Amino acid sequence: MIERYETEVMRHIWSDENKYRTWLEVELAVCRAWKEEGVIPQEAYEVIKERATFDIERIKEIESKVHHDVIAFVSCVAESVGEEGRFIHLGLTSSDVLDTASALLLKRSLEVVMEELSLLSKLVLDKAFSCKYLPCIGRTHGVHAEPMSFGLKLLNWYSQLKRSEERLTLAHDQINYGKISGAVGTYAHCPPSIEKKACLLLGLKPAPISNQILQRDSHAFLLQTLALLASSLENMALEIRHLQRTEVLEAMEPFSKGQKGSSAMPHKRNPILCERICGMARLLRGYSFSAMENVALWHERDISHSSVERVIWPDAFHITHYMIRTFKRIVEFMEIDAERMAKNIEMTRGLIFSQRVLLALVERGMNRDEAYGIVQRYALKCWNGEGDFRVMLPQDPAISSLLSADQLRELFDVGYYLRYVDDIFDRFDK
């Protein structure tokens, strides 16, 4: 990941130093399991535990000759241990170390994301409750529809985020497996008891079955889950981008002191954070597709997935963590203009109340098609700038014969559209 979008915690998790440290964690867990089985002598295990380490430059030096990173790593660790180093990697194949260590890296990265997402969800819910009764215009197809509560818009965001939390929990369960079953998964040189003990030490569950690798459908599901979360964040960011348009200006992402929106136009205040989130969502969807491509491998394994995963796994978690943290900032400091929302409700001179008028006429006995035609006729005149919808309606004999001026006036009440807001919010615990 380029430095611009890195986060410190993900940089640590996916650093070479931590990668090799996690590989060593797996190797030492296996050594302890062999010790408990009586294969590695207690004295030898104590030496391994005390001395086992690695040097990244030495690993690179060995790898430049053998062209195999795990062999280079094992050789380096064995050198650090001495004679007892012969017990390192006993009965294992490279994927036992790689896939089990990767499960730890993915699991730990996902836990960081889940914690950050939980904080964002709470922030969005708090903001929703603070805007619970704030009226704004609802839009469909980008066109004014009917009044609604801005809090409901935010509550919808919260509901999406909670579904992402549920999916991430399931993804966490699916990748929480280690594999210590040897070449092609037969346990021929490393019995199932070693896998069970090693995985228990590592906080993983032993895979019920594997071949030479853990199957990649679980990893693909994880990437799809991250991509879905990104798509939800994109949905929210896109909404703010629309609301920040000059013609709307109901809500705006934060604009810090000294920030400049354009190198040419000093007046510009662009929604760059939201646009960045939308762009990153595209990246994550691409990574999810790459992860699905990794599911189908030759026979018991090939390594066509390896080069892909070296890129998409760290990048996906950097991007996801960055997106969540950025959107937290947007939500926390978002500027909401209640006055502009009120003006926008009035922009169409009463048109947004057309359904209430239609239903009132139907309730008083008018045929629905006839009522629709009459209301639409005046609505189109209003659209064309020929008058105010509220003024034109009482002048029609068919309407005035069924609805008095006072009754018509009551239909143009924004509060009517917020009468069930409490019922909806009551479905969510604050």
Coordinates of C-alpha atoms in Angstrom, one line a residue:
M1 CA 0.0 0.0 0.0
I2 CA 1.3 3.5 -0.8
E3 CA 2.1 5.5 2.2
R4 CA -0.7 8.0 1.6
Y5 CA -3.4 5.4 2.5
E6 CA -1.5 3.3 5.1
T7 CA -2.6 3.1 8.7
E8 CA -0.1 2.6 11.4
V9 CA -1.7 -0.5 12.9
M10 CA -2.0 -2.2 9.5
R11 CA 1.5 -1.2 8.6
H12 CA 2.7 -3.1 11.7
I13 CA 0.6 -6.2 11.1
W14 CA 1.6 -6.6 7.5
S15 CA 5.3 -5.6 7.9
D16 CA 8.0 -8.1 6.9
E17 CA 9.1 -8.0 10.6
N18 CA 5.7 -9.0 11.9
K19 CA 5.1 -11.5 9.0
Y20 CA 8.3 -13.4 9.9
R21 CA 7.5 -13.1 13.6
T22 CA 4.1 -14.7 13.0
W23 CA 5.8 -17.5 11.0
L24 CA 8.1 -18.1 13.9
E25 CA 5.0 -18.1 16.2
V26 CA 3.6 -21.0 14.1
E27 CA 7.0 -22.9 14.0
L28 CA 7.4 -22.6 17.8
A29 CA 3.8 -23.8 18.4
V30 CA 4.5 -26.9 16.3
C31 CA 7.8 -27.5 18.1
R32 CA 6.0 -27.3 21.5
A33 CA 3.4 -29.8 20.2
W34 CA 6.2 -32.2 19.1
K35 CA 7.8 -31.7 22.5
E36 CA 4.5 -32.7 24.2
E37 CA 4.4 -35.7 22.0
G38 CA 7.8 -36.7 23.2
V39 CA 9.5 -36.3 19.8
I40 CA 11.5 -33.2 20.5
P41 CA 13.4 -33.5 23.8
Q42 CA 12.6 -31.1 26.5
E43 CA 16.2 -29.7 26.6
A44 CA 16.2 -29.2 22.8
Y45 CA 12.8 -27.4 23.0
E46 CA 14.1 -25.1 25.7
V47 CA 17.0 -24.2 23.5
I48 CA 14.7 -23.6 20.5
K49 CA 12.4 -21.4 22.5
E50 CA 15.2 -19.4 23.9
R51 CA 17.3 -18.9 20.8
A52 CA 15.0 -19.0 17.8
T53 CA 15.0 -15.7 16.0
F54 CA 15.5 -14.4 12.5
D55 CA 17.3 -11.7 10.6
I56 CA 15.5 -10.1 7.6
E57 CA 18.7 -9.4 5.7
R58 CA 19.9 -12.9 6.2
I59 CA 16.6 -14.3 5.0
K60 CA 16.9 -12.1 1.8
E61 CA 20.5 -13.4 1.3
I62 CA 19.4 -17.0 1.5
E63 CA 16.4 -16.4 -0.6
S64 CA 18.5 -14.9 -3.4
K65 CA 20.1 -18.3 -3.8
V66 CA 17.2 -20.8 -3.1
H67 CA 14.4 -18.6 -4.5
H68 CA 12.0 -19.8 -1.8
D69 CA 11.0 -17.5 1.1
V70 CA 9.9 -20.2 3.6
I71 CA 13.1 -22.3 3.1
A72 CA 15.1 -19.1 3.5
F73 CA 13.2 -18.3 6.7
V74 CA 13.5 -21.8 8.1
S75 CA 17.2 -21.9 7.3
C76 CA 17.8 -18.6 9.0
V77 CA 15.9 -19.6 12.2
A78 CA 17.8 -22.9 12.3
E79 CA 21.1 -21.0 12.1
S80 CA 20.0 -18.9 15.1
V81 CA 19.2 -22.1 17.2
G82 CA 22.3 -24.2 16.3
E83 CA 22.3 -28.0 16.5
E84 CA 18.7 -28.2 17.8
G85 CA 17.6 -26.2 14.8
R86 CA 17.2 -29.5 13.0
F87 CA 13.8 -29.9 14.8
I88 CA 12.5 -26.6 13.2
H89 CA 9.8 -27.3 10.5
L90 CA 9.6 -31.0 11.4
G91 CA 7.1 -32.8 9.2
L92 CA 5.8 -29.6 7.8
T93 CA 5.3 -28.2 4.3
S94 CA 5.6 -24.5 3.5
S95 CA 1.8 -23.9 3.4
D96 CA 1.4 -25.2 7.0
V97 CA 3.4 -22.2 8.1
L98 CA 2.1 -19.8 5.5
D99 CA -1.6 -20.5 5.7
T100 CA -1.7 -20.8 9.5
A101 CA 0.3 -17.6 9.9
S102 CA -1.9 -15.9 7.3
A103 CA -5.0 -16.9 9.3
L104 CA -3.4 -15.1 12.3
L105 CA -2.6 -12.0 10.3
L106 CA -6.1 -11.9 8.7
K107 CA -7.8 -12.5 12.0
R108 CA -5.8 -9.8 13.8
S109 CA -6.4 -7.3 10.9
L110 CA -10.1 -8.1 10.9
E111 CA -10.3 -7.5 14.6
V112 CA -8.9 -4.1 14.2
V113 CA -11.4 -3.3 11.5
M114 CA -14.3 -4.7 13.6
E115 CA -13.3 -2.5 16.5
E116 CA -13.1 0.6 14.3
L117 CA -16.4 -0.2 12.6
S118 CA -18.1 -0.6 16.0
L119 CA -17.0 3.0 16.9
L120 CA -18.2 4.3 13.6
S121 CA -21.6 2.6 14.1
K122 CA -22.1 4.2 17.5
L123 CA -21.1 7.6 16.1
V124 CA -23.6 7.3 13.3
L125 CA -26.4 6.1 15.7
D126 CA -25.7 9.1 18.0
K127 CA -25.9 11.5 15.0
A128 CA -29.1 9.9 13.9
F129 CA -30.7 10.4 17.2
S130 CA -29.6 14.0 17.3
C131 CA -31.3 14.6 13.9
K132 CA -34.3 12.5 14.8
Y133 CA -36.9 15.2 14.2
L134 CA -35.0 17.3 11.6
P135 CA -37.2 17.5 8.5
C136 CA -35.6 17.4 5.1
I137 CA -36.8 16.5 1.6
G138 CA -36.6 12.9 0.6
R139 CA -35.5 12.3 -3.0
T140 CA -36.1 9.5 -5.4
H141 CA -34.4 9.4 -8.8
G142 CA -32.7 12.6 -7.6
V143 CA -36.1 14.4 -7.6
H144 CA -37.9 15.8 -4.6
A145 CA -40.4 13.2 -3.4
E146 CA -41.8 13.8 0.1
P147 CA -40.6 15.2 3.5
M148 CA -38.7 12.9 5.8
S149 CA -36.4 13.0 8.8
F150 CA -32.7 13.5 8.3
G151 CA -32.3 11.2 11.3
L152 CA -34.0 8.4 9.3
K153 CA -31.4 8.8 6.6
L154 CA -28.6 8.4 9.1
L155 CA -30.5 5.5 10.9
N156 CA -30.5 3.7 7.5
W157 CA -26.7 4.1 7.4
Y158 CA -26.4 2.6 10.9
S159 CA -28.5 -0.4 9.9
Q160 CA -26.2 -1.0 7.0
L161 CA -23.1 -0.8 9.2
K162 CA -24.6 -3.3 11.7
R163 CA -25.2 -5.8 8.9
S164 CA -21.6 -5.3 7.9
E165 CA -20.6 -6.1 11.5
E166 CA -22.6 -9.3 11.4
R167 CA -20.9 -10.3 8.1
L168 CA -17.5 -9.5 9.5
T169 CA -18.2 -11.7 12.5
L170 CA -19.1 -14.6 10.2
A171 CA -16.0 -14.0 8.1
H172 CA -13.9 -13.9 11.3
D173 CA -15.2 -17.4 12.2
Q174 CA -14.5 -18.7 8.7
I175 CA -10.9 -17.7 8.6
N176 CA -10.1 -18.7 12.2
Y177 CA -8.5 -22.0 11.1
G178 CA -5.0 -23.3 11.0
K179 CA -3.6 -26.1 8.9
I180 CA -0.7 -28.4 10.0
S181 CA -1.4 -31.4 7.8
G182 CA 1.7 -31.6 5.7
A183 CA 2.1 -32.2 2.0
V184 CA -1.3 -32.6 0.3
G185 CA -3.0 -32.7 3.6
T186 CA -2.6 -36.4 4.6
Y187 CA -0.8 -35.9 7.9
A188 CA 1.7 -38.6 6.8
H189 CA 4.6 -36.9 8.4
C190 CA 2.8 -34.8 11.1
P191 CA -0.1 -36.5 12.9
P192 CA -3.4 -34.7 13.5
S193 CA -2.5 -34.4 17.2
I194 CA 0.2 -31.9 16.3
E195 CA -2.2 -29.8 14.4
K196 CA -4.7 -29.8 17.2
K197 CA -2.2 -28.8 19.8
A198 CA -0.4 -26.2 17.7
C199 CA -3.7 -24.6 16.7
L200 CA -4.9 -24.5 20.3
L201 CA -1.7 -22.7 21.2
L202 CA -2.3 -20.2 18.4
G203 CA -5.9 -19.5 19.2
L204 CA -7.1 -21.1 16.0
K205 CA -9.3 -24.1 15.2
P206 CA -7.8 -27.0 13.2
A207 CA -9.2 -27.2 9.7
P208 CA -11.6 -30.2 9.5
I209 CA -9.9 -31.0 6.2
S210 CA -7.4 -29.4 3.9
N211 CA -5.2 -30.4 1.0
Q212 CA -1.8 -28.6 0.8
I213 CA -3.6 -25.4 1.6
L214 CA -6.6 -24.0 3.3
Q215 CA -9.3 -23.6 0.7
R216 CA -9.6 -20.1 -0.6
D217 CA -13.4 -19.7 -0.6
S218 CA -13.2 -18.6 3.0
H219 CA -10.6 -15.9 2.1
A220 CA -12.8 -14.9 -0.9
F221 CA -15.8 -14.5 1.5
L222 CA -13.7 -12.3 3.7
L223 CA -12.7 -10.0 0.8
Q224 CA -16.3 -9.9 -0.4
T225 CA -17.4 -8.9 3.1
L226 CA -14.8 -6.1 3.1
A227 CA -16.0 -5.0 -0.3
L228 CA -19.6 -5.0 0.8
L229 CA -18.6 -2.8 3.8
A230 CA -16.8 -0.5 1.4
S231 CA -19.8 -0.3 -0.9
S232 CA -22.0 0.7 2.1
L233 CA -19.5 3.4 3.0
E234 CA -19.5 4.5 -0.6
N235 CA -23.3 4.7 -0.5
M236 CA -23.1 7.0 2.5
A237 CA -20.3 9.1 1.0
L238 CA -22.1 9.5 -2.3
E239 CA -25.2 10.8 -0.4
I240 CA -23.1 13.5 1.3
R241 CA -21.5 14.4 -2.1
H242 CA -25.0 14.9 -3.5
L243 CA -26.1 16.9 -0.4
Q244 CA -23.0 19.1 -0.7
R245 CA -23.8 20.2 -4.3
T246 CA -24.2 23.9 -4.7
E247 CA -27.8 23.5 -5.6
V248 CA -28.5 21.5 -2.4
L249 CA -26.1 22.4 0.4
E250 CA -27.9 20.5 3.1
A251 CA -24.9 18.7 4.5
M252 CA -21.2 19.1 3.9
E253 CA -18.1 17.1 4.9
P254 CA -15.6 18.9 7.2
F255 CA -13.4 21.6 5.7
S256 CA -10.4 22.3 7.9
K257 CA -8.8 25.6 8.6
G258 CA -6.3 26.4 5.8
Q259 CA -7.6 23.8 3.5
K260 CA -7.9 24.7 -0.2
G261 CA -10.4 23.2 -2.6
S262 CA -8.9 24.1 -5.9
S263 CA -5.5 25.3 -7.3
A264 CA -7.4 27.6 -9.6
M265 CA -10.7 28.6 -7.9
P266 CA -10.4 29.9 -4.4
H267 CA -14.1 29.6 -3.8
K268 CA -14.2 25.8 -4.2
R269 CA -15.1 23.5 -1.3
N270 CA -15.1 20.0 -2.8
P271 CA -16.1 16.8 -1.0
I272 CA -12.7 15.2 -1.5
L273 CA -12.9 12.8 1.5
C274 CA -16.2 11.4 0.3
E275 CA -14.9 11.1 -3.2
R276 CA -11.8 9.3 -1.9
I277 CA -14.1 6.8 -0.1
C278 CA -16.0 6.2 -3.4
G279 CA -12.7 5.5 -5.2
M280 CA -11.4 3.2 -2.6
A281 CA -14.6 1.1 -2.7
R282 CA -13.8 0.4 -6.4
L283 CA -10.4 -0.9 -5.4
L284 CA -11.9 -3.2 -2.8
R285 CA -14.5 -4.6 -5.2
G286 CA -11.7 -5.4 -7.6
Y287 CA -9.8 -7.2 -4.8
S288 CA -12.8 -9.2 -4.0
F289 CA -13.0 -10.4 -7.6
S290 CA -9.3 -11.3 -7.4
A291 CA -9.9 -13.3 -4.3
M292 CA -12.7 -15.3 -6.0
E293 CA -10.2 -16.0 -8.9
N294 CA -8.0 -17.6 -6.2
V295 CA -10.5 -20.2 -5.3
A296 CA -9.9 -22.5 -8.3
L297 CA -6.4 -24.0 -8.1
W298 CA -4.8 -27.0 -9.7
H299 CA -5.4 -30.3 -7.9
E300 CA -4.1 -30.1 -4.3
R301 CA -2.6 -26.7 -4.9
D302 CA -0.6 -24.4 -7.2
I303 CA 0.9 -21.0 -6.3
S304 CA -1.1 -18.8 -8.7
H305 CA -2.9 -17.4 -5.6
S306 CA 0.2 -16.5 -3.8
S307 CA 1.3 -13.4 -5.7
V308 CA -2.2 -12.1 -5.7
E309 CA -2.6 -12.5 -1.9
R310 CA 0.7 -10.8 -1.2
V311 CA -0.9 -7.6 -2.7
I312 CA -4.6 -7.8 -2.0
W313 CA -4.6 -8.9 1.7
P314 CA -2.5 -6.1 3.2
D315 CA -3.9 -3.5 0.7
A316 CA -7.5 -4.5 1.4
F317 CA -7.1 -4.1 5.2
H318 CA -5.2 -0.8 4.8
I319 CA -8.0 0.5 2.6
T320 CA -10.8 -0.7 4.8
H321 CA -9.3 0.7 7.9
Y322 CA -8.5 4.0 6.2
M323 CA -12.1 4.3 4.9
I324 CA -13.7 3.6 8.2
R325 CA -11.4 6.1 10.0
T326 CA -12.0 8.7 7.3
F327 CA -15.7 8.3 7.4
K328 CA -15.7 8.6 11.2
R329 CA -14.1 12.0 10.8
I330 CA -16.7 12.9 8.2
V331 CA -19.7 11.9 10.4
E332 CA -18.3 13.5 13.5
F333 CA -17.6 16.9 11.9
M334 CA -20.3 16.9 9.1
E335 CA -22.0 20.3 8.8
I336 CA -25.8 20.0 8.7
D337 CA -27.8 23.0 7.5
A338 CA -31.3 22.8 8.9
E339 CA -32.3 26.2 7.5
R340 CA -31.3 25.1 4.0
M341 CA -33.2 21.8 4.4
A342 CA -36.3 23.9 5.3
K343 CA -35.8 26.1 2.2
N344 CA -35.4 23.1 0.0
I345 CA -38.7 21.6 1.3
E346 CA -40.4 24.8 0.1
M347 CA -38.5 25.0 -3.2
T348 CA -41.3 23.3 -5.2
R349 CA -44.1 25.4 -3.8
G350 CA -46.1 22.6 -2.3
L351 CA -45.6 19.9 -4.9
I352 CA -44.2 17.4 -2.4
F353 CA -47.6 17.2 -0.7
S354 CA -49.3 15.9 -3.9
Q355 CA -49.9 12.4 -2.5
R356 CA -51.7 13.7 0.6
V357 CA -54.0 15.7 -1.7
L358 CA -54.6 12.7 -3.9
L359 CA -55.4 10.4 -1.0
A360 CA -57.7 13.0 0.6
L361 CA -59.8 13.3 -2.6
V362 CA -60.0 9.5 -2.8
E363 CA -61.1 9.2 0.8
R364 CA -63.9 11.7 0.1
G365 CA -65.2 9.6 -2.8
M366 CA -63.4 10.7 -5.9
N367 CA -62.3 8.0 -8.4
R368 CA -58.5 7.5 -8.0
D369 CA -57.7 8.0 -11.7
E370 CA -59.8 11.1 -11.8
A371 CA -58.1 12.4 -8.6
Y372 CA -54.7 11.6 -9.9
G373 CA -55.4 13.4 -13.2
I374 CA -56.6 16.6 -11.5
V375 CA -53.7 16.7 -9.0
Q376 CA -51.1 16.0 -11.7
R377 CA -52.5 18.7 -13.9
Y378 CA -51.9 21.4 -11.3
A379 CA -48.6 19.8 -10.4
L380 CA -47.3 20.1 -13.9
K381 CA -48.4 23.8 -14.0
C382 CA -46.5 24.3 -10.9
W383 CA -43.4 22.6 -12.4
N384 CA -43.7 24.9 -15.3
G385 CA -43.7 28.0 -13.1
E386 CA -47.4 28.8 -13.7
G387 CA -48.2 29.2 -10.0
D388 CA -48.1 27.9 -6.5
F389 CA -49.6 24.4 -6.0
R390 CA -51.2 25.3 -2.8
V391 CA -52.9 28.4 -4.4
M392 CA -54.1 26.6 -7.5
L393 CA -55.8 23.6 -5.9
P394 CA -58.6 25.4 -4.0
Q395 CA -59.6 27.2 -7.2
D396 CA -60.6 23.9 -8.9
P397 CA -64.4 23.2 -8.4
A398 CA -63.9 19.5 -8.3
I399 CA -61.4 19.8 -5.4
S400 CA -63.2 22.6 -3.5
S401 CA -66.4 20.6 -3.6
L402 CA -64.8 17.9 -1.5
L403 CA -62.1 19.8 0.5
S404 CA -62.5 23.2 2.2
A405 CA -59.6 25.7 2.2
D406 CA -58.8 24.8 5.8
Q407 CA -58.8 21.1 5.1
L408 CA -56.5 21.6 2.1
R409 CA -54.2 23.7 4.2
E410 CA -53.9 21.0 6.8
L411 CA -52.6 18.6 4.1
F412 CA -49.5 20.7 3.7
D413 CA -48.0 19.9 7.1
V414 CA -44.4 18.6 7.2
G415 CA -45.0 17.2 10.7
Y416 CA -47.4 14.6 9.2
Y417 CA -44.5 12.8 7.6
L418 CA -42.6 12.5 10.9
R419 CA -45.4 11.0 12.9
Y420 CA -43.9 7.5 13.0
V421 CA -40.3 8.5 13.4
D422 CA -40.4 7.4 17.1
D423 CA -41.7 4.0 16.1
I424 CA -38.9 3.5 13.7
F425 CA -36.2 4.7 16.1
D426 CA -37.7 2.4 18.8
R427 CA -36.5 -0.6 16.8
F428 CA -32.9 0.4 17.5
D429 CA -31.2 0.4 20.9
K430 CA -29.1 3.5 21.7

